[in-house]
Amino acid sequence: MSTAAHEVATHRTSAAPAHPSVGAATSLLDAYRPGDRFLATPTRTLLARGVHQRVPEGSQPLAHRVATALDDARSSQSAPLVMGAIPFDQSAPSALVIPKTVRSGPALAADPLIALPAESAPAVDWEIRTEPEPEAYAKGVAAAVDRMWRGEFSKVVLARTLTLSSGNPLDLPPMVQRLARRDPSGYTFALPTSPGRTLLGASPELLVSRRGELLVANPLAGSVPRSPDLAEDVRRAAGLLQSAKDLHEHAVVVDAVHQGMGRFCHRIDVPARPTLIRTATMWHLSTTVTGVLATPEASALEIACALHPTPAVCGTPTALAREVIGETETFDRGFFTGIVGWGTPEGDGEWVVTIRCAEATERSMRLYAGAGVVAASEPEAETAETAAKFHTFLNAVGAQL
């Protein structure tokens, strides 16, 4: 087998070995360069280079177009793999490709070298522009809450952005290093979306994965900022588990994921109560939903597209929440709250909700953060939550709000 074919074939590893080689995952992180496709998940680390084939646009469903492209690629690749990003609006062009080569390693969290700190972010004189301003965002939240009390809908996710501009070209690899080393158990990604544009981030939320007949989803909804004080941090975590507002918000999302996965499963397990997961900046209510696939022809991507957008990134009912987002937000979300991930011709794969992210150009990047708004929401609290979520990325670039 040629070197290139061996690189592509290695993605079949389904989980980290019991005793992974020291540096097997971090070497891929270190090798990332702009233009590459990098994705680290709790099961593997992938570094892809070149484009063998782009998934074409067309009228057929995206999952069908991906499956056709993967089948076509089998003639020249022993084990083709699709990687990339899908926008919040699934009707918009995606950024999915079959790479020329894919190197695969164990999960970053399994590599002891990931504990080594990344270099500190250099001092940069960032120019920061907020859209909308916090006061305007809070007014949008208040208006949505008023409409919910009138019974028009039950939840909407409203976002805001920060645009960071620099007089010098951005150095992306150190940013990816800091994102990955800060939350190595999450989903770190750096993916080209168009010429001169890179989507990068560190998401905590798995939309759905498939390994053979096993499906797993990990919806997150309901969150609170971390505290540097240990006692206060524990109090916030315990309070989140008891928050009626956050538990209701979480239950709405879990129910939607349960119903969506139920179409594809003959057995499904949903825990009665959520647990907590933490990132460097946030606590989140978390539920791991598992199912046994009843339709083996359904790929992980097809199921992800059927689940997307969940109430965690859009709202409920979905169609009305989309309208409220369009009326309230003054910017195009693009790939924010979309999907990133990988998939195989056999239908296995991991697809992740695109949050805690930014889209970078040569000298600027746009950061995104959203908050779930329900009838019990307070505008000031939701504004503060988006500010806390921005810190995942602000810390990676050395910027301050």
Coordinates of C-alpha atoms in Angstrom, one line a residue, residues 11 13 24-33 35-49 81-86 95-97 99 101-109 114 176-177 179-180 183-192 198-209 339-344 348-357:
H11 CA -9.2 6.8 9.7
T13 CA -9.4 3.3 13.8
A24 CA 0.8 10.4 18.2
A25 CA -2.0 13.0 18.4
T26 CA -0.1 16.2 19.3
S27 CA 2.2 15.6 16.3
L28 CA -0.9 16.1 14.1
L29 CA -1.9 19.2 16.0
D30 CA 1.7 20.5 15.6
A31 CA 1.7 19.7 11.9
Y32 CA -1.5 21.8 11.1
R33 CA -1.0 24.6 8.6
G35 CA -5.3 25.3 4.3
D36 CA -5.2 21.9 6.1
R37 CA -8.3 20.4 7.6
F38 CA -7.8 19.6 11.3
L39 CA -10.4 17.9 13.5
A40 CA -9.9 16.5 17.0
T41 CA -12.7 14.6 18.7
P42 CA -12.9 12.4 21.9
T43 CA -12.3 9.4 19.6
R44 CA -9.5 10.5 17.2
T45 CA -7.4 13.3 15.7
L46 CA -7.5 13.9 12.0
L47 CA -5.3 16.0 9.8
A48 CA -6.2 16.1 6.1
R49 CA -4.4 17.8 3.2
L81 CA -13.4 10.0 4.0
V82 CA -15.5 13.2 3.9
M83 CA -14.6 16.2 6.1
G84 CA -15.8 19.7 6.4
A85 CA -18.5 22.1 7.5
I86 CA -22.3 22.7 6.8
A95 CA -17.7 23.2 2.6
L96 CA -17.4 19.4 2.4
V97 CA -14.5 17.7 0.6
P99 CA -9.2 15.1 1.0
T101 CA -4.7 12.3 2.3
V102 CA -5.8 11.9 5.9
R103 CA -3.5 11.2 8.8
S104 CA -5.3 9.8 11.9
G105 CA -4.2 9.4 15.5
P106 CA -5.7 8.8 18.9
A107 CA -7.7 11.4 20.8
L108 CA -5.8 14.5 22.0
A109 CA -6.9 13.8 25.5
I114 CA -1.4 17.6 25.4
V176 CA -5.6 26.2 17.1
Q177 CA -2.9 25.0 19.6
L179 CA -8.0 26.1 21.6
A180 CA -7.0 22.4 21.6
D183 CA -10.2 21.9 26.1
P184 CA -8.5 18.7 24.8
S185 CA -11.6 16.5 25.5
G186 CA -13.8 18.6 23.3
Y187 CA -14.1 19.0 19.5
T188 CA -11.4 21.3 18.1
F189 CA -11.5 22.2 14.4
A190 CA -9.8 24.3 11.7
L191 CA -11.4 23.9 8.3
P192 CA -11.2 26.0 5.1
T198 CA -11.0 29.4 7.8
L199 CA -13.6 28.2 10.3
L200 CA -11.9 27.4 13.6
G201 CA -13.2 26.7 17.1
A202 CA -13.6 24.3 20.0
S203 CA -17.2 23.0 20.3
P204 CA -18.3 21.0 23.4
E205 CA -21.4 19.6 21.6
L206 CA -21.8 16.3 19.7
L207 CA -24.8 16.4 17.4
V208 CA -24.6 12.7 16.5
S209 CA -22.1 10.0 15.9
I339 CA -22.3 21.2 11.6
V340 CA -18.7 20.1 11.3
G341 CA -17.3 16.6 11.2
W342 CA -16.3 13.6 9.2
G343 CA -17.9 10.5 7.6
T344 CA -17.1 7.2 5.8
D348 CA -19.9 6.0 10.3
G349 CA -18.9 9.4 11.4
E350 CA -19.0 12.2 14.0
W351 CA -20.9 15.5 13.4
V352 CA -20.6 18.3 15.8
V353 CA -22.6 21.5 16.5
T354 CA -20.5 24.5 15.3
I355 CA -20.3 26.7 18.4
R356 CA -17.5 28.5 20.2
C357 CA -16.1 29.3 16.8

